[in-house]
Short mmCIF file of C-alpha atoms and ligand atoms in Angstrom, two decimals:
data_model
loop_
_atom_site.label_atom_id
_atom_site.label_comp_id
_atom_site.label_asym_id
_atom_site.label_seq_id
_atom_site.Cartn_x
_atom_site.Cartn_y
_atom_site.Cartn_z
CA UNK A 12 -20.43 -11.79 25.90
CA UNK A 13 -17.09 -10.04 26.26
CA UNK A 14 -16.70 -6.26 26.29
CA UNK A 15 -13.91 -3.74 26.72
CA UNK A 16 -15.32 -1.35 29.31
CA UNK A 17 -14.39 2.17 30.40
CA UNK A 18 -15.16 2.37 34.11
CA UNK A 19 -13.66 5.82 34.74
CA UNK A 20 -12.30 8.41 32.29
CA UNK A 21 -8.51 8.51 31.96
CA UNK A 22 -8.14 4.84 32.95
CA UNK A 23 -7.46 1.92 30.57
CA UNK A 24 -10.41 -0.12 29.28
CA UNK A 25 -10.86 -3.45 31.05
CA UNK A 26 -12.14 -6.73 29.57
CA UNK A 27 -15.39 -7.80 31.23
CA UNK A 28 -17.51 -10.91 30.83
CA UNK A 29 -21.21 -9.97 30.81
CA UNK A 30 -24.49 -11.77 30.19
CA UNK A 31 -25.60 -11.16 26.58
CA UNK A 32 -28.31 -8.48 26.62
CA UNK A 33 -31.84 -9.19 25.47
CA UNK A 34 -33.06 -6.77 22.78
CA UNK A 35 -35.85 -4.57 24.16
CA UNK A 36 -38.86 -3.61 22.08
CA UNK A 37 -37.67 -1.90 18.89
CA UNK A 38 -34.09 -3.07 19.37
CA UNK A 39 -31.86 -5.65 17.73
CA UNK A 40 -29.05 -7.69 19.19
CA UNK A 41 -25.98 -7.71 16.97
CA UNK A 42 -23.14 -10.18 16.81
CA UNK A 43 -20.26 -7.77 16.27
CA UNK A 44 -17.92 -8.64 13.39
CA UNK A 45 -15.82 -5.45 13.50
CA UNK A 46 -15.86 -2.09 15.25
CA UNK A 47 -13.87 0.92 14.14
CA UNK A 48 -11.85 3.05 16.55
CA UNK A 49 -12.72 6.72 16.13
CA UNK A 50 -11.01 9.80 17.55
CA UNK A 51 -14.24 10.51 19.44
CA UNK A 52 -13.61 7.29 21.41
CA UNK A 53 -10.33 8.84 22.51
CA UNK A 54 -12.16 11.97 23.65
CA UNK A 55 -14.58 9.77 25.67
CA UNK A 56 -11.75 7.74 27.22
CA UNK A 57 -9.70 10.86 27.95
CA UNK A 58 -12.64 12.55 29.70
CA UNK A 59 -12.88 15.39 27.17
CA UNK A 60 -16.62 14.96 26.56
CA UNK A 61 -19.11 15.72 29.36
CA UNK A 62 -21.37 13.19 31.08
CA UNK A 63 -20.68 9.83 29.43
CA UNK A 64 -22.72 6.89 30.70
CA UNK A 65 -20.37 5.01 33.05
CA UNK A 66 -19.34 2.31 32.85
CA UNK A 67 -19.48 2.54 29.06
CA UNK A 68 -18.56 0.21 26.21
CA UNK A 69 -17.08 2.59 23.58
CA UNK A 70 -17.32 2.13 19.83
CA UNK A 71 -19.70 3.59 17.24
CA UNK A 72 -18.55 2.12 13.96
CA UNK A 73 -20.15 -1.28 14.39
CA UNK A 74 -20.52 -3.88 11.65
CA UNK A 75 -22.22 -7.13 12.55
CA UNK A 76 -25.00 -9.62 11.93
CA UNK A 77 -28.48 -9.43 13.44
CA UNK A 78 -28.58 -12.12 16.14
CA UNK A 79 -32.02 -11.40 17.68
CA UNK A 80 -34.96 -9.10 17.02
CA UNK A 81 -36.89 -7.30 19.74
CA UNK A 82 -40.66 -6.91 19.59
CA UNK A 83 -41.95 -4.73 16.78
CA UNK A 84 -38.77 -4.61 14.68
CA UNK A 85 -39.59 -4.50 10.98
CA UNK A 86 -37.39 -4.50 7.91
CA UNK A 87 -34.42 -6.41 9.34
CA UNK A 88 -33.87 -10.16 9.38
CA UNK A 89 -31.80 -12.53 11.53
CA UNK A 90 -28.35 -12.94 9.98
CA UNK A 91 -28.55 -9.72 7.97
CA UNK A 92 -25.44 -7.53 7.97
CA UNK A 93 -26.01 -4.14 9.57
CA UNK A 94 -24.03 -1.07 10.59
CA UNK A 95 -24.52 1.01 13.73
CA UNK A 96 -23.33 4.63 13.75
CA UNK A 97 -22.81 7.31 16.42
CA UNK A 98 -26.41 8.56 16.33
CA UNK A 99 -28.18 5.90 18.41
CA UNK A 100 -31.53 7.53 19.16
CA UNK A 101 -33.37 10.82 18.70
CA UNK A 102 -36.55 11.99 20.42
CA UNK A 103 -38.55 12.66 17.25
CA UNK A 104 -40.51 15.53 18.81
CA UNK A 105 -38.09 18.39 19.56
CA UNK A 106 -37.88 21.36 17.16
CA UNK A 107 -34.67 19.96 15.62
CA UNK A 108 -36.12 16.52 14.98
CA UNK A 109 -39.21 18.24 13.56
CA UNK A 110 -37.18 20.26 11.05
CA UNK A 111 -34.95 17.58 9.52
CA UNK A 112 -32.04 18.29 11.86
CA UNK A 113 -32.10 15.22 14.06
CA UNK A 114 -28.30 15.53 14.38
CA UNK A 115 -29.03 18.43 16.77
CA UNK A 116 -31.78 16.61 18.74
CA UNK A 117 -32.32 17.90 22.28
CA UNK A 118 -32.56 14.40 23.79
CA UNK A 119 -30.32 12.11 21.73
CA UNK A 120 -28.39 8.97 22.62
CA UNK A 121 -24.99 8.33 21.14
CA UNK A 122 -23.53 4.89 20.59
CA UNK A 123 -20.44 4.26 22.70
CA UNK A 124 -20.97 7.46 24.71
CA UNK A 125 -24.43 7.56 26.28
CA UNK A 126 -25.39 4.00 25.32
CA UNK A 127 -23.13 0.96 25.06
CA UNK A 128 -21.27 0.52 21.80
CA UNK A 129 -19.30 -2.02 19.82
CA UNK A 130 -16.04 -2.76 21.64
CA UNK A 131 -17.67 -6.10 22.44
CA UNK A 132 -18.71 -9.42 20.98
CA UNK A 133 -22.37 -8.36 21.10
CA UNK A 134 -24.18 -5.02 21.05
CA UNK A 135 -27.76 -3.82 21.29
CA UNK A 136 -29.07 -1.06 19.05
CA UNK A 137 -32.32 0.72 18.23
CA UNK A 138 -33.28 -0.85 14.90
CA UNK A 139 -34.41 2.50 13.45
CA UNK A 140 -30.85 3.82 13.62
CA UNK A 141 -29.15 0.80 12.03
CA UNK A 142 -28.37 0.50 8.34
CA UNK A 143 -28.45 -2.65 6.21
CA UNK A 144 -25.04 -3.14 4.56
CA UNK A 145 -25.73 -5.22 1.47
CA UNK A 146 -22.48 -4.48 -0.35
CA UNK A 147 -20.11 -7.41 -0.38
CA UNK A 148 -16.87 -6.34 1.17
CA UNK A 149 -14.85 -7.13 4.22
CA UNK A 150 -16.50 -6.23 7.57
CA UNK A 151 -13.41 -4.45 8.89
CA UNK A 152 -13.11 -2.35 5.74
CA UNK A 153 -16.73 -1.21 6.04
CA UNK A 154 -16.49 -0.16 9.71
CA UNK A 155 -14.71 3.21 9.15
CA UNK A 156 -17.49 4.32 6.79
CA UNK A 157 -19.89 4.40 9.75
CA UNK A 158 -18.34 7.44 11.40
CA UNK A 159 -15.18 8.62 9.67
CA UNK A 160 -17.04 8.29 6.39
CA UNK A 161 -20.36 9.73 7.55
CA UNK A 162 -18.98 12.68 9.50
CA UNK A 163 -16.58 13.33 6.63
CA UNK A 164 -19.54 13.34 4.27
CA UNK A 165 -21.58 15.73 6.41
CA UNK A 166 -18.54 18.04 6.69
CA UNK A 167 -18.12 17.85 2.93
CA UNK A 168 -21.74 18.86 2.39
CA UNK A 169 -21.24 21.69 4.87
CA UNK A 170 -18.23 22.81 2.81
CA UNK A 171 -20.61 23.21 -0.12
CA UNK A 172 -19.72 19.96 -1.89
CA UNK A 173 -21.70 16.77 -2.12
CA UNK A 174 -24.20 17.22 -4.90
CA UNK A 175 -22.86 17.72 -8.37
CA UNK A 176 -19.25 17.55 -9.38
CA UNK A 177 -16.40 19.95 -9.95
CA UNK A 178 -16.92 19.55 -13.70
CA UNK A 179 -20.44 20.96 -13.25
CA UNK A 180 -18.84 23.88 -11.39
CA UNK A 181 -20.84 23.19 -8.24
CA UNK A 182 -19.25 23.34 -4.83
CA UNK A 183 -15.59 23.90 -4.06
CA UNK A 184 -13.07 23.23 -6.80
CA UNK A 185 -10.07 23.50 -4.47
CA UNK A 186 -10.70 21.76 -1.14
CA UNK A 187 -8.29 21.62 1.80
CA UNK A 188 -8.30 18.75 4.31
CA UNK A 189 -6.48 19.42 7.58
CA UNK A 190 -5.52 16.23 9.43
CA UNK A 191 -5.18 13.22 7.16
CA UNK A 192 -6.61 10.44 9.34
CA UNK A 193 -9.55 8.08 8.92
CA UNK A 194 -12.10 10.67 7.77
CA UNK A 195 -9.85 12.50 5.31
CA UNK A 196 -8.52 9.32 3.73
CA UNK A 197 -12.08 8.36 2.79
CA UNK A 198 -13.25 11.82 1.81
CA UNK A 199 -10.21 12.58 -0.37
CA UNK A 200 -11.26 9.70 -2.62
CA UNK A 201 -14.83 10.99 -2.92
CA UNK A 202 -13.65 14.53 -3.70
CA UNK A 203 -11.09 13.37 -6.26
CA UNK A 204 -13.73 11.14 -7.87
CA UNK A 205 -15.94 14.23 -8.23
CA UNK A 206 -13.08 16.06 -9.94
CA UNK A 207 -12.17 18.39 -7.10
CA UNK A 208 -8.58 19.39 -6.38
CA UNK A 209 -7.73 18.06 -2.92
CA UNK A 210 -5.01 19.72 -0.83
CA UNK A 211 -3.96 17.58 2.15
CA UNK A 212 -2.42 19.13 5.25
CA UNK A 213 -0.63 16.93 7.78
CA UNK A 214 1.71 17.46 10.71
CA UNK A 215 4.75 19.14 9.21
CA UNK A 216 7.37 16.63 8.17
CA UNK A 217 4.97 13.67 8.13
CA UNK A 218 6.18 12.38 4.77
CA UNK A 219 4.36 9.07 5.10
CA UNK A 220 0.96 10.76 5.61
CA UNK A 221 1.65 13.14 2.72
CA UNK A 222 2.57 10.29 0.38
CA UNK A 223 -0.55 8.42 1.55
CA UNK A 224 -2.72 11.48 0.75
CA UNK A 225 -1.27 11.74 -2.75
CA UNK A 226 -1.86 8.04 -3.35
CA UNK A 227 -5.57 8.67 -2.63
CA UNK A 228 -5.96 11.50 -5.12
CA UNK A 229 -4.66 14.64 -3.39
CA UNK A 230 -2.99 16.97 -5.94
CA UNK A 231 -0.78 18.43 -3.22
CA UNK A 232 0.21 17.49 0.32
CA UNK A 233 2.17 19.51 2.83
CA UNK A 234 2.47 20.63 6.42
CA UNK A 235 -0.45 22.42 8.05
CA UNK A 236 1.79 25.47 8.53
CA UNK A 237 2.32 25.74 4.76
CA UNK A 238 0.21 27.71 2.31
CA UNK A 239 -1.24 25.67 -0.57
CA UNK A 240 -0.12 26.58 -4.12
CA UNK A 241 -3.56 28.06 -4.86
CA UNK A 242 -6.15 29.68 -2.55
CA UNK A 243 -8.79 27.20 -1.37
CA UNK A 244 -12.56 27.46 -1.93
CA UNK A 245 -13.18 25.58 1.31
CA UNK A 246 -11.31 23.68 4.00
CA UNK A 247 -12.32 20.96 6.43
CA UNK A 248 -10.43 20.53 9.70
CA UNK A 249 -10.46 16.98 11.07
CA UNK A 250 -7.51 17.32 13.47
CA UNK A 251 -8.60 18.39 16.99
CA UNK A 252 -6.27 21.37 16.93
CA UNK A 253 -7.79 24.84 17.36
CA UNK A 254 -4.67 26.57 16.00
CA UNK A 255 -5.60 25.18 12.58
CA UNK A 256 -8.67 27.46 12.35
CA UNK A 257 -6.78 30.72 11.68
CA UNK A 258 -4.34 28.81 9.44
CA UNK A 259 -7.18 27.44 7.34
CA UNK A 260 -8.85 30.88 7.20
CA UNK A 261 -5.59 32.23 5.81
CA UNK A 262 -5.64 29.56 3.10
CA UNK A 263 -9.25 30.08 1.90
CA UNK A 264 -10.21 32.73 -0.63
CA UNK A 265 -12.93 35.42 -0.32
CA UNK A 266 -16.27 33.87 0.62
CA UNK A 267 -14.52 30.62 1.56
CA UNK A 268 -15.68 28.37 4.32
CA UNK A 269 -13.75 26.54 7.04
CA UNK A 270 -15.61 23.53 8.46
CA UNK A 271 -14.60 22.02 11.82
CA UNK A 272 -15.48 18.32 11.59
CA UNK A 273 -14.51 17.10 15.06
CA UNK A 274 -16.53 16.84 18.27
CA UNK A 275 -13.73 18.32 20.38
CA UNK A 276 -10.93 20.74 19.63
CA UNK A 277 -8.28 22.55 21.63
CA UNK A 278 -8.91 26.28 22.09
CA UNK A 279 -8.82 28.46 18.99
CA UNK A 280 -6.20 31.19 19.40
CA UNK A 281 -7.27 34.79 18.79
CA UNK A 282 -6.66 36.02 15.27
CA UNK A 283 -6.96 39.28 13.34
CA UNK A 284 -10.40 40.08 11.98
CA UNK A 285 -8.98 40.44 8.47
CA UNK A 286 -8.73 36.61 8.30
CA UNK A 287 -12.52 36.40 8.61
CA UNK A 288 -13.24 39.52 6.58
CA UNK A 289 -14.60 39.23 3.00
CA UNK A 290 -17.35 36.81 3.98
CA UNK A 291 -15.16 33.95 5.04
CA UNK A 292 -17.01 31.61 7.40
CA UNK A 293 -16.16 29.20 10.21
CA UNK A 294 -18.74 26.50 11.00
CA UNK A 295 -18.86 23.24 12.95
CA UNK A 296 -20.47 19.92 12.13
CA UNK A 297 -22.28 17.97 14.83
CA UNK A 298 -23.23 14.29 14.61
CA UNK A 299 -25.10 12.97 11.58
CA UNK A 300 -28.61 12.40 10.34
CA UNK A 301 -29.88 9.09 9.01
CA UNK A 302 -30.35 10.81 5.66
CA UNK A 303 -26.61 11.58 5.58
CA UNK A 304 -25.90 7.90 6.16
CA UNK A 305 -28.21 6.64 3.44
CA UNK A 306 -26.75 9.12 0.98
CA UNK A 307 -23.14 8.30 1.80
CA UNK A 308 -23.54 4.53 1.96
CA UNK A 309 -25.14 4.61 -1.50
CA UNK A 310 -22.26 6.68 -2.84
CA UNK A 311 -19.44 4.47 -1.50
CA UNK A 312 -19.71 1.71 -4.13
CA UNK A 313 -20.38 4.24 -6.94
CA UNK A 314 -17.23 6.21 -6.11
CA UNK A 315 -15.20 3.03 -5.56
CA UNK A 316 -14.09 4.27 -2.16
CA UNK A 317 -11.65 2.01 -0.34
CA UNK A 318 -10.60 2.17 3.27
CA UNK A 319 -7.20 1.33 4.66
CA UNK A 320 -7.51 -0.40 8.02
CA UNK A 321 -5.23 -1.77 10.72
CA UNK A 322 -6.85 -4.68 12.57
CA UNK A 323 -6.51 -5.26 16.30
CA UNK A 324 -8.06 -8.03 18.40
CA UNK A 325 -10.80 -6.73 20.72
CA UNK A 326 -8.61 -7.20 23.79
CA UNK A 327 -6.01 -4.85 22.24
CA UNK A 328 -8.42 -1.88 22.27
CA UNK A 329 -6.09 0.11 24.56
CA UNK A 330 -3.19 -0.38 22.12
CA UNK A 331 -5.37 0.74 19.21
CA UNK A 332 -6.39 3.88 21.12
CA UNK A 333 -2.76 4.60 22.02
CA UNK A 334 -1.67 4.22 18.39
CA UNK A 335 -4.42 6.64 17.30
CA UNK A 336 -3.47 9.13 20.02
CA UNK A 337 0.19 9.05 19.00
CA UNK A 338 -0.52 9.30 15.27
CA UNK A 339 1.08 5.92 14.56
CA UNK A 340 -1.76 4.81 12.27
CA UNK A 341 -2.42 5.24 8.59
CA UNK A 342 -6.12 5.11 7.73
CA UNK A 343 -8.34 3.61 10.43
CA UNK A 344 -8.00 1.21 13.35
CA UNK A 345 -10.59 -1.57 13.62
CA UNK A 346 -11.22 -4.02 16.47
CA UNK A 347 -12.09 -7.61 15.63
CA UNK A 348 -13.79 -9.55 18.45
ZN1 ZN B 13 -35.19 15.46 19.06
ZN1 ZN B 14 -16.72 8.79 15.37
#
């Protein structure tokens, strides 16, 4: 098999030829058809996350076909299409696993960070953390759902949305999305489908991103330094920019919530207490649970969510990462082996 490997943080990935792994007990071997490029991969490559397994094959938005089954795997068949997300393993016995919060597990493994991921022609995964993908649509277009979609969905739930619709007056009516990349472009469609008013915030002057947001259902799009035309019920920050936290707090109304959806963010500048006053909240979202994934993957076809992807050959992984870093992408980057 071929894999793009990170040997040391802050160095380019290198193409390596490796023997195809055998699936261990409980694992499957996957022939990778597409793997999305997530901002978290950039944080791994740039050395912004502690203690990655090294060398590591990044990539945690894997779509592929089951090529081999390890001992004891039930419920998956050879040739079946599956998706592999960021959450690669949880211990099952810690207090978090025991209370339905496996996203906070004390001894987890993460795909493409602490176990090898999908920037490769083949990948191994624990079968219990893979999801069958029965819906007929292009492999590359499905890949971004496996992290951008799932983390977006968990952030959305954390913002008080998810169940019910705006018409039923449940959850936020006016929702701000800061950073209009892969996650926001998926989530904007879900929120608009549920009748919520989506306000998209991009880098100031990024007309293309603002037009893109409006084409996906945003009622307004502007720079992140602008105030929206109405106060927001909730805001989700996807851009890894700490300075957005006080800006978003300024934009939410009394009792409003600001959700930080990323795994890494630059420092949050100090801000006056009055921005937090009146029961405004700031919370973060970490990882995902398998329940989040099942919920979201069921909703995708109902809501008619589409993803906009830019395809790169596997060996162009460094170019894809550079384009993401520089903000040259609209939607999501996907590697095709
Ligand atoms: Zn655990
Ligand atoms: Zn991700």
